[in-house]
Amino acid sequence: MIAKDRALPISLLMLLFALPVQMKALKYAPIYTALTIRANKKLPPHAAYIDSANERNWNHWIEFEQKPKKVLLAGTPEVNQQGPYVLTQKRVLEPIVIRKNAEESVALNSQGFKTATQARQEIEAPNWIRDVVRMPQILDRKPEISIADLRAAKRIAGFIELRDGLAVTNEHHIEVRRSDEGVYREAGHVDLAKGYYSIDVADSSGTILARLVDKAGNVLGEGSFRVAQTPPSERLIYGPRLVVAPNPTWPVSVRSYYAPANSPAKQSPSREQTPTRTTALARELDLPTSQSGESKLENVVRGSSTVVRAAMAGHRVSNKIMVSGKESFDLIAFPDSMIEALKSIVEEPGVLRTELKETTVVWGRVTLDGKPVSGVSVTSETDSEAKAIYFNEFMIPDLKLTSTSTNGMYAFINIQQGFNAILAQRGEAYFGHQNVEVELGAVAIGDIQSSLRTESVKIRAFDAFSGAPVQLTASLQGLTQPVVLEEGVSFVSLAQVPRLSMIYTETDPQYVSANYFYNDQDTYIHLPVISKDWLDRLKAQAKIDQEPDVATIVGFFGEEDFEVYLAGETKNSSAKIVYFDATGNVISKGAAGGGFVMFNVPIKTQEVVVIGTESEKIYSKVVPTDLEATSVLNFTSY
């Protein structure tokens, strides 16, 4: 028998849930751009380490290089040759000519088309970045490619396609390269007339990247695939189609719970269902939003994370931690009446009820490859007192349920404020996780996704300035067991889900305890380890007075010169920023290959924002600061 004081809210909720519901899953397609890296003392230490490690393992190539070279372009006039095309040749990249027909040629990678950063890379880069392989034979529609001249491990060839209005003119060119752990390796060749690409690669790690670049160096479109997705045993591989699509602007779609995706209501929402304000970067960045709730984050670099918040009349403010991706980022706003009805059902009778503006809510759905999953229990690893509420098949909260029903929905009421790590388990087994930012009077969206698709990811730990490998134990949010990096390197298998995740590390006492952050769809994870002595020395050089109950954030940035700040912090903030170069010495402003330290950072969920001096691109990271551990960030655009 239902108590009288609960009959009305239950009836109201049944009416509210009677409308069709469809919570669209967040999708993500990894698209990568390249990291510019330098081969001088500004070189980031992890790249220096990789370079030296590779050189130790390539002695046979060094011996081969010392032998007389044999010209591979037999029958071609010497004036038209670009030198002996061996993999280890050290020289600047020459122009690549793409012939569209007998009358027209489009020169690619010419000096006039390079940005200052691109030109600097090819001049200053390590020898293995400047390696150029021989152009493969011209491909036919039915490729018949010889590998008689192949000196690399394998040759990958396939179709290349421009989509959604992209086109190549004399003002554009296409670059195809392999990137491994953020460093350019080999360059490929594109035949636009025949629609093929071809690239010779030294091993099966990293990603094949294709970018459409204009004369000013702006990336108009890009596409990629992992080399590991190709057959490992073949030397000649007809690889996946390389699709170059317009550079995404991270679209955001805000809608009411009453307006399911793809419904007429979404096309013509009522005034009450129109977002009044959508923000990012700690509410500092207002996102122009259309009447249909469509918005976008422009100039925000791939790999960035931020808390997106949306306000709508008659609804609670909703927020969600966004990890930049190509597909539309959906944010659901929940009506005030729905949250009031939910509170009426779950709050204990006789207990003083909180008002909506004083209530914290987490609301989410558990899915596997986009489909709701039943039998999953959800807990907060941050607030052990919080108890999840599950919804039955009629979409009504049922206090008797101990796990999700067929709709996969769950909620927390009056969970503690701040950053919360939400864990999903099926039985005793890990199923998935999601991190949320809980705020008074708002609903934090905590959709927990999992996937049967996994990828092997290299995780590397090294001294932040010497580049030497460091042994440590890493606990990843997406894994059930800690990973021991015996010689500073290991491989982990991660579900391909776009989300902000954390790593907790334990290492030698000479290094600081540190937390790191990653996206489960990353192709690699780097853990630069920070020496306690270096951090103390930097603090002394900058004359920083340590305040009590504050945190420290260390960031590394290799793309270009930069500025950094804490979003949402005022000029009176206790936080102090110190810049350092690639060798760890204090400098006056942010320089490529160096980084920064933020001392005396207030304890809360922060958003660290880096602005590229030349590109003016925005790189952002959500950081839950910690009194007992230093937060370490890597900023890249790939």
XYZ file of C-alpha atoms in Angstrom:
638
model
C 0.000 0.000 0.000
C 1.387 3.379 -0.955
C 1.394 5.966 1.817
C -0.898 8.925 1.213
C 1.933 11.422 1.517
C 3.678 9.669 -1.357
C 0.729 8.956 -3.635
C 0.703 12.407 -5.244
C 4.471 12.624 -6.076
C 4.439 9.085 -7.462
C 1.465 9.904 -9.666
C 3.196 13.055 -10.806
C 6.379 11.202 -11.676
C 4.386 8.593 -13.622
C 2.893 11.415 -15.651
C 6.299 13.053 -16.168
C 7.895 9.816 -17.293
C 4.970 8.892 -19.564
C 6.560 10.857 -22.366
C 8.941 8.885 -24.563
C 12.505 9.040 -23.388
C 15.675 8.711 -25.315
C 18.964 9.763 -23.798
C 21.370 9.898 -26.659
C 24.753 8.421 -25.974
C 27.846 10.552 -26.299
C 29.845 9.555 -29.338
C 33.468 10.245 -30.148
C 35.596 9.770 -33.220
C 39.295 10.225 -32.577
C 40.788 12.775 -34.947
C 44.327 13.808 -34.400
C 46.595 16.704 -35.264
C 50.349 16.622 -35.004
C 52.624 17.757 -32.197
C 55.468 20.069 -33.210
C 58.590 19.052 -31.346
C 62.152 20.405 -31.347
C 65.533 18.691 -31.359
C 67.491 21.125 -29.228
C 67.680 21.779 -25.524
C 64.059 22.912 -25.660
C 63.105 19.352 -26.580
C 60.527 17.844 -24.167
C 62.331 15.207 -22.092
C 60.070 12.276 -22.981
C 60.802 12.827 -26.693
C 64.527 13.031 -25.979
C 64.284 9.766 -24.146
C 62.372 8.108 -26.988
C 64.957 9.377 -29.486
C 67.900 8.014 -27.505
C 66.127 4.714 -26.869
C 65.394 4.298 -30.572
C 68.965 5.124 -31.572
C 70.255 2.390 -29.279
C 67.998 -0.098 -31.044
C 68.778 1.044 -34.594
C 72.462 0.156 -34.821
C 71.849 -1.888 -37.944
C 70.378 1.183 -39.630
C 73.399 3.231 -38.587
C 75.664 0.624 -40.162
C 73.525 0.645 -43.281
C 73.736 4.434 -43.487
C 77.545 4.311 -43.527
C 77.533 2.116 -46.600
C 77.474 3.637 -50.138
C 73.932 4.520 -51.157
C 72.339 3.212 -54.296
C 69.946 5.540 -56.084
C 66.499 3.987 -56.075
C 64.888 6.081 -58.796
C 66.567 4.231 -61.605
C 65.995 5.732 -65.015
C 65.122 9.181 -63.651
C 67.363 12.100 -64.685
C 69.701 13.081 -61.888
C 68.391 16.649 -61.864
C 64.919 15.342 -60.962
C 66.103 13.071 -58.193
C 65.894 14.113 -54.548
C 68.827 12.028 -53.350
C 69.268 8.407 -52.253
C 65.937 7.519 -50.610
C 67.027 5.519 -47.604
C 65.049 5.581 -44.363
C 67.858 7.070 -42.297
C 68.836 9.887 -44.634
C 69.168 13.193 -42.753
C 67.840 16.143 -44.761
C 65.049 18.688 -44.948
C 61.760 17.556 -46.458
C 61.613 18.352 -50.152
C 58.435 19.459 -51.966
C 56.098 16.641 -52.950
C 54.381 17.051 -56.304
C 50.891 15.673 -56.824
C 50.003 15.390 -60.507
C 46.304 15.697 -61.187
C 46.734 15.472 -64.963
C 49.315 16.177 -67.581
C 48.654 19.921 -67.515
C 48.273 20.644 -63.770
C 50.540 20.121 -60.749
C 49.925 21.058 -57.143
C 53.050 21.472 -55.011
C 52.691 20.290 -51.441
C 54.802 21.077 -48.384
C 56.509 23.949 -50.168
C 58.189 26.497 -47.937
C 55.572 29.091 -48.833
C 52.854 26.883 -47.359
C 54.576 26.305 -44.009
C 53.754 28.086 -40.814
C 56.646 29.318 -38.703
C 56.122 26.340 -36.417
C 56.227 23.846 -39.308
C 59.374 25.388 -40.748
C 61.038 25.433 -37.328
C 60.217 21.758 -36.821
C 61.884 20.671 -40.035
C 65.008 22.718 -39.248
C 65.398 21.872 -35.575
C 63.797 18.446 -35.350
C 65.693 15.243 -34.496
C 67.020 13.212 -37.380
C 64.281 10.625 -37.166
C 61.585 13.290 -37.607
C 63.180 14.366 -40.896
C 63.391 10.848 -42.313
C 61.859 10.723 -45.761
C 61.015 7.515 -47.545
C 60.868 6.973 -51.243
C 57.597 7.771 -53.000
C 55.766 4.531 -53.780
C 54.819 3.551 -57.286
C 51.753 5.159 -58.840
C 48.637 3.340 -57.656
C 45.911 2.112 -59.991
C 42.285 1.613 -59.061
C 43.245 -1.997 -58.368
C 46.495 -1.311 -56.534
C 49.468 -3.309 -57.695
C 52.259 -2.035 -55.493
C 55.719 -3.539 -55.455
C 57.645 -3.770 -52.208
C 60.951 -4.622 -53.859
C 62.316 -1.235 -52.815
C 60.730 -1.295 -49.349
C 63.294 -0.735 -46.601
C 60.852 0.018 -43.796
C 58.866 -2.576 -41.857
C 55.752 -2.217 -43.983
C 54.021 -0.124 -46.619
C 50.422 0.974 -46.055
C 48.318 2.153 -48.985
C 44.639 2.877 -49.462
C 41.973 5.294 -50.587
C 41.855 8.872 -49.325
C 38.626 10.840 -49.372
C 37.637 14.465 -48.739
C 34.151 14.919 -47.254
C 31.594 17.570 -46.380
C 32.649 20.212 -48.887
C 36.419 19.964 -48.486
C 38.493 20.344 -51.653
C 42.130 20.816 -52.658
C 43.154 23.890 -54.655
C 46.488 25.588 -55.269
C 45.975 27.185 -51.842
C 45.850 23.827 -50.016
C 47.829 20.663 -49.521
C 47.328 17.297 -47.825
C 49.858 15.885 -45.366
C 49.981 12.177 -44.505
C 52.322 11.147 -41.695
C 52.718 8.617 -38.923
C 52.707 9.984 -35.390
C 53.997 7.835 -32.542
C 53.555 9.048 -28.958
C 52.979 12.572 -30.229
C 56.084 12.705 -32.439
C 56.125 12.839 -36.240
C 57.851 9.845 -37.796
C 57.574 9.075 -41.508
C 55.953 11.186 -44.221
C 53.675 9.669 -46.839
C 52.606 10.414 -50.400
C 49.175 11.360 -51.772
C 47.967 10.992 -55.355
C 44.838 13.110 -55.515
C 44.074 12.255 -59.125
C 43.850 8.547 -58.328
C 42.583 9.047 -54.773
C 45.326 7.075 -53.008
C 47.722 7.558 -50.142
C 50.853 5.527 -49.406
C 53.253 5.568 -46.469
C 56.216 3.406 -45.416
C 56.372 2.872 -41.643
C 59.086 1.474 -39.396
C 56.741 -0.370 -37.019
C 53.104 -0.965 -36.142
C 52.715 1.635 -33.396
C 51.191 5.079 -33.554
C 48.616 6.664 -35.824
C 48.403 7.505 -39.530
C 47.297 11.140 -39.769
C 45.950 13.025 -42.783
C 45.411 16.794 -42.679
C 44.157 19.302 -45.214
C 46.143 22.508 -44.634
C 45.709 25.906 -46.262
C 48.419 28.363 -47.287
C 48.358 30.068 -43.888
C 48.941 26.757 -42.103
C 45.391 26.394 -40.801
C 44.103 22.830 -40.553
C 40.815 22.687 -42.460
C 40.155 18.989 -42.084
C 41.724 15.844 -40.729
C 41.361 12.095 -40.356
C 43.284 9.204 -38.834
C 43.475 5.524 -37.957
C 45.710 3.451 -35.694
C 48.469 1.465 -37.351
C 47.666 -1.382 -34.951
C 44.348 -1.809 -36.789
C 46.243 -3.124 -39.837
C 47.419 -6.762 -40.182
C 50.645 -7.118 -38.164
C 52.297 -9.810 -40.286
C 51.957 -8.220 -43.734
C 54.607 -5.982 -45.296
C 52.280 -4.597 -47.958
C 48.965 -3.529 -46.479
C 45.944 -2.067 -48.184
C 44.959 0.026 -45.210
C 41.703 1.601 -44.075
C 40.192 4.440 -46.062
C 41.532 7.779 -44.834
C 38.551 10.132 -44.564
C 39.452 13.809 -44.190
C 36.506 15.713 -42.712
C 36.188 19.374 -41.670
C 37.974 20.311 -38.484
C 35.359 19.910 -35.736
C 34.186 22.763 -33.528
C 32.900 20.488 -30.737
C 29.124 20.925 -31.157
C 26.982 21.056 -27.998
C 23.264 20.218 -27.990
C 21.155 21.297 -24.988
C 17.583 20.039 -24.644
C 14.907 19.494 -22.047
C 14.171 16.036 -20.704
C 10.723 16.591 -22.203
C 12.195 16.963 -25.700
C 13.849 13.645 -26.693
C 16.505 13.754 -29.386
C 15.232 13.811 -32.975
C 11.686 14.607 -31.858
C 9.586 17.443 -33.301
C 9.917 19.179 -29.954
C 13.629 19.440 -30.530
C 13.077 21.092 -33.879
C 10.556 23.613 -32.505
C 10.995 23.850 -28.729
C 8.702 25.926 -26.586
C 9.966 29.015 -24.847
C 10.282 27.004 -21.621
C 12.503 24.472 -23.391
C 14.931 27.010 -24.882
C 18.333 27.292 -23.116
C 18.877 30.740 -21.617
C 22.623 30.351 -21.125
C 25.303 27.766 -21.908
C 28.836 28.207 -20.557
C 32.235 26.513 -20.398
C 35.636 27.180 -18.791
C 34.303 27.822 -15.279
C 31.454 29.971 -16.678
C 33.930 32.393 -18.269
C 33.097 31.357 -21.837
C 29.525 31.984 -22.967
C 28.479 29.741 -25.835
C 26.048 31.340 -28.314
C 23.036 29.015 -28.347
C 20.312 28.792 -30.975
C 16.605 28.508 -30.140
C 16.852 24.766 -30.817
C 19.622 24.451 -28.225
C 22.522 24.012 -30.640
C 25.854 25.516 -29.668
C 29.546 24.831 -30.205
C 32.942 25.236 -28.613
C 35.175 26.976 -31.128
C 38.985 27.105 -31.118
C 39.128 24.526 -28.297
C 41.776 21.905 -29.037
C 41.207 18.166 -29.153
C 41.965 16.463 -25.862
C 40.637 19.390 -23.835
C 38.157 18.940 -21.007
C 35.795 21.468 -19.410
C 32.586 21.573 -17.375
C 29.731 22.660 -19.644
C 26.738 24.191 -17.850
C 23.294 24.942 -19.281
C 20.411 26.940 -17.788
C 16.808 26.712 -19.021
C 13.637 28.345 -17.683
C 11.696 26.035 -15.351
C 14.608 23.554 -15.202
C 17.521 22.852 -12.914
C 20.942 23.947 -14.177
C 22.670 20.913 -15.689
C 26.404 20.333 -15.987
C 28.606 17.698 -17.525
C 32.357 17.198 -17.830
C 33.014 17.392 -21.566
C 35.937 15.723 -23.312
C 36.317 17.326 -26.729
C 35.219 15.056 -29.553
C 33.776 15.251 -33.048
C 30.228 14.135 -32.386
C 27.580 16.341 -30.809
C 27.835 16.632 -27.040
C 24.355 16.249 -25.514
C 23.354 17.937 -22.266
C 19.926 17.208 -20.727
C 18.069 19.794 -18.585
C 15.658 18.382 -15.965
C 12.395 20.187 -15.062
C 12.083 21.537 -11.537
C 8.827 19.589 -11.080
C 10.566 16.303 -11.891
C 13.321 16.860 -9.324
C 10.761 17.949 -6.702
C 8.759 14.752 -7.296
C 11.907 12.638 -7.054
C 12.846 14.319 -3.760
C 9.334 13.680 -2.376
C 9.680 9.949 -2.996
C 13.207 9.366 -1.740
C 13.472 11.739 1.235
C 12.598 10.226 4.592
C 9.175 11.250 6.052
C 9.487 13.666 8.950
C 12.976 14.803 7.931
C 13.373 18.496 7.178
C 13.298 18.719 3.394
C 15.818 20.801 1.475
C 14.795 23.314 -1.110
C 15.758 22.758 -4.724
C 18.433 25.422 -4.604
C 20.078 23.542 -1.713
C 19.765 20.074 -3.258
C 22.537 18.209 -5.084
C 21.642 15.668 -7.754
C 23.548 13.225 -9.979
C 21.486 11.669 -12.770
C 22.732 9.185 -15.318
C 22.247 6.096 -17.408
C 24.441 2.992 -17.652
C 25.047 1.780 -21.213
C 27.137 -0.757 -23.106
C 27.973 0.415 -26.621
C 24.997 2.760 -26.452
C 22.413 0.290 -25.095
C 21.034 0.457 -21.513
C 22.241 -2.283 -19.178
C 20.376 -3.853 -16.261
C 21.843 -5.427 -13.120
C 24.541 -2.761 -12.604
C 25.095 -1.268 -9.146
C 26.384 2.307 -8.876
C 28.345 3.835 -5.991
C 30.271 7.025 -5.277
C 33.932 6.372 -4.520
C 34.108 9.918 -3.137
C 31.038 9.901 -0.875
C 30.617 6.508 0.754
C 27.390 7.621 2.500
C 25.569 8.362 -0.756
C 23.106 5.701 -1.907
C 22.036 5.329 -5.512
C 18.352 5.332 -6.502
C 17.312 3.118 -9.423
C 14.319 3.394 -11.764
C 12.020 0.506 -12.580
C 10.630 -0.411 -16.009
C 7.954 2.269 -15.629
C 10.689 4.908 -15.169
C 9.623 5.366 -11.519
C 12.290 5.540 -8.759
C 12.044 2.331 -6.725
C 13.786 2.311 -3.339
C 13.704 -1.491 -3.263
C 15.938 -1.851 -6.320
C 19.635 -2.492 -5.706
C 20.763 -2.227 -9.342
C 19.677 -0.768 -12.652
C 16.625 -2.080 -14.502
C 16.350 -2.445 -18.273
C 16.448 1.353 -18.749
C 19.848 1.610 -17.020
C 18.878 4.771 -15.117
C 20.087 5.815 -11.655
C 20.328 8.964 -9.521
C 21.863 10.307 -6.314
C 20.083 12.879 -4.126
C 21.993 15.103 -1.675
C 25.381 13.665 -2.575
C 28.359 15.690 -1.358
C 29.403 18.736 -3.378
C 32.468 18.897 -5.570
C 34.241 16.319 -7.698
C 32.770 12.820 -7.378
C 34.071 9.591 -8.887
C 31.121 7.340 -9.763
C 31.792 3.593 -10.082
C 29.576 1.017 -11.820
C 29.873 -2.710 -11.076
C 28.053 -5.779 -12.278
C 28.279 -8.187 -9.406
C 31.839 -7.815 -8.129
C 33.249 -6.957 -11.559
C 34.129 -3.459 -12.751
C 31.764 -2.229 -15.459
C 32.585 1.443 -15.944
C 33.053 4.823 -14.288
C 32.272 8.502 -14.708
C 33.507 11.647 -12.969
C 31.039 14.427 -12.190
C 31.089 17.920 -10.690
C 28.308 18.160 -8.088
C 26.907 21.641 -7.365
C 24.118 22.997 -5.146
C 20.841 23.421 -6.981
C 22.138 21.717 -10.130
C 21.968 18.297 -11.773
C 25.304 16.691 -12.635
C 24.995 14.359 -15.630
C 26.734 11.073 -14.845
C 26.153 8.817 -17.846
C 28.349 5.728 -17.434
C 29.435 4.206 -20.711
C 31.279 0.971 -21.403
C 32.316 -0.738 -24.615
C 33.292 -4.184 -25.820
C 35.808 -2.500 -28.105
C 39.212 -2.075 -26.473
C 42.612 -0.861 -27.661
C 46.125 -1.504 -26.391
C 47.691 1.716 -25.083
C 51.335 2.295 -24.178
C 51.884 3.949 -20.798
C 55.324 5.436 -20.141
C 56.802 6.932 -16.941
C 59.995 9.023 -17.078
C 61.878 11.708 -15.201
C 60.348 14.985 -16.341
C 63.722 16.558 -17.213
C 66.294 13.802 -17.724
C 63.882 11.588 -19.669
C 65.185 8.493 -17.861
C 62.593 5.736 -17.298
C 61.097 5.594 -13.798
C 59.615 2.534 -12.148
C 56.245 3.179 -10.540
C 52.849 1.685 -9.812
C 49.906 3.302 -11.585
C 46.252 2.836 -10.626
C 44.035 3.741 -13.578
C 40.347 4.447 -13.057
C 39.514 2.278 -16.062
C 41.322 -0.829 -14.725
C 40.620 -3.115 -11.784
C 44.272 -3.805 -10.899
C 47.273 -1.453 -10.542
C 49.851 -1.509 -13.336
C 53.537 -1.858 -12.440
C 55.885 -0.113 -14.889
C 59.027 -2.154 -14.191
C 61.263 -0.253 -16.613
C 59.071 2.772 -17.053
C 56.917 1.201 -19.780
C 53.849 -1.007 -19.903
C 50.798 -1.643 -22.063
C 47.184 -1.506 -20.898
C 43.911 -2.390 -22.609
C 41.277 0.355 -22.345
C 37.626 0.425 -23.374
C 37.137 2.949 -26.170
C 34.951 5.421 -24.286
C 35.456 9.216 -24.349
C 35.713 10.344 -20.727
C 37.987 12.130 -18.284
C 39.822 9.563 -16.140
C 42.449 9.731 -13.413
C 45.670 7.898 -12.552
C 47.043 7.635 -9.020
C 50.760 6.779 -8.810
C 53.208 5.421 -6.238
C 56.953 5.710 -6.854
C 60.345 6.369 -5.254
C 60.265 8.824 -2.292
C 62.542 11.234 -4.179
C 59.561 12.039 -6.432
C 56.344 13.775 -5.453
C 53.104 11.827 -5.141
C 51.111 12.721 -8.245
C 47.760 12.377 -9.972
C 47.547 12.291 -13.770
C 44.618 12.590 -16.166
C 43.794 10.835 -19.429
C 41.028 10.096 -21.912
C 40.289 6.369 -22.339
C 40.501 6.897 -26.113
C 44.078 8.244 -25.948
C 46.599 6.399 -28.126
C 49.309 6.690 -25.441
C 49.727 7.925 -21.851
C 52.796 9.794 -20.592
C 53.593 10.179 -16.895
C 56.396 12.761 -16.392
C 57.609 12.231 -12.841
C 58.457 15.302 -10.733
C 61.449 15.447 -8.386
C 60.805 16.864 -4.905
C 64.183 18.652 -4.979
C 63.370 20.340 -8.298
C 59.960 21.516 -7.069
C 61.466 22.930 -3.857
C 64.251 24.643 -5.813
C 61.755 26.200 -8.232
C 59.671 27.481 -5.342
C 62.760 29.051 -3.760
C 63.887 30.666 -7.030
C 60.446 32.195 -7.535
C 60.262 33.229 -3.843
C 56.918 31.516 -3.297
C 55.580 31.444 0.274
C 53.728 28.178 0.770
C 50.261 28.643 2.235
C 48.383 25.983 4.245
C 45.668 23.748 2.788
C 46.423 24.464 -0.847
C 47.393 22.348 -3.862
C 50.075 22.328 -6.566
C 49.564 21.830 -10.318
C 52.406 21.133 -12.779
C 51.807 21.342 -16.535
C 53.887 20.544 -19.644
C 53.278 22.202 -23.007
C 55.291 21.481 -26.169
C 53.229 23.050 -28.946
C 54.222 26.732 -28.935
C 54.844 29.667 -26.607
C 51.867 30.120 -24.299
C 50.078 31.759 -21.396
C 48.213 29.881 -18.658
C 45.611 30.791 -16.056
C 43.020 29.285 -13.709
C 39.529 29.826 -15.107
C 37.134 31.423 -12.660
C 39.821 32.637 -10.270
C 39.954 36.349 -9.430
C 43.002 38.606 -9.323
C 42.972 38.175 -5.553
C 43.448 34.415 -5.825
C 46.201 32.875 -3.739
C 47.478 30.913 -6.747
C 50.957 31.828 -8.038
C 52.199 30.778 -11.498
C 55.852 30.060 -12.294
C 57.023 29.213 -15.829
C 59.979 26.921 -16.577
C 61.873 25.918 -19.716
C 62.642 22.412 -20.977
C 65.593 22.147 -18.597
C 63.472 23.069 -15.581
C 64.840 26.576 -15.025
C 62.604 29.528 -14.156
C 61.701 31.823 -17.077
C 59.495 34.901 -17.340
C 56.818 33.527 -19.696
C 55.610 30.246 -21.151
C 57.894 28.758 -23.817
C 57.378 25.797 -26.150
C 58.818 22.605 -24.704
C 58.597 23.928 -21.157
C 55.746 24.256 -18.735
C 54.433 25.860 -15.581
C 53.826 25.282 -11.880
C 50.810 26.688 -10.043
C 51.476 27.038 -6.321
C 48.905 27.763 -3.594
C 45.946 26.610 -5.683
C 42.623 26.597 -3.753
C 41.270 23.107 -3.080
C 38.326 22.558 -5.417
C 37.677 21.452 -8.982
C 39.758 23.799 -11.107
C 39.942 24.396 -14.851
C 43.441 25.112 -16.142
C 43.435 27.013 -19.454
C 46.432 27.382 -21.782
C 46.339 29.853 -24.702
C 48.805 29.421 -27.585
C 50.611 32.699 -28.217
C 50.757 32.266 -31.998
C 47.654 30.165 -32.758
C 45.467 31.564 -29.936
C 44.030 28.081 -29.573
C 42.520 27.061 -26.245
C 43.772 24.010 -24.332
C 41.850 23.238 -21.131
C 41.887 20.590 -18.402
C 39.479 19.847 -15.554
C 41.567 19.279 -12.406
C 40.214 18.082 -9.039
C 43.013 19.417 -6.827
C 44.398 17.286 -4.015
C 46.114 18.259 -0.749
C 48.192 15.080 -0.698
C 49.220 14.803 -4.346
C 50.506 17.097 -7.088
C 48.303 17.254 -10.193
C 50.378 16.764 -13.362
C 49.006 17.765 -16.783
C 50.137 17.115 -20.364
C 48.742 19.514 -22.974
C 48.774 18.271 -26.565
C 46.586 18.662 -29.652
C 46.557 15.050 -30.819
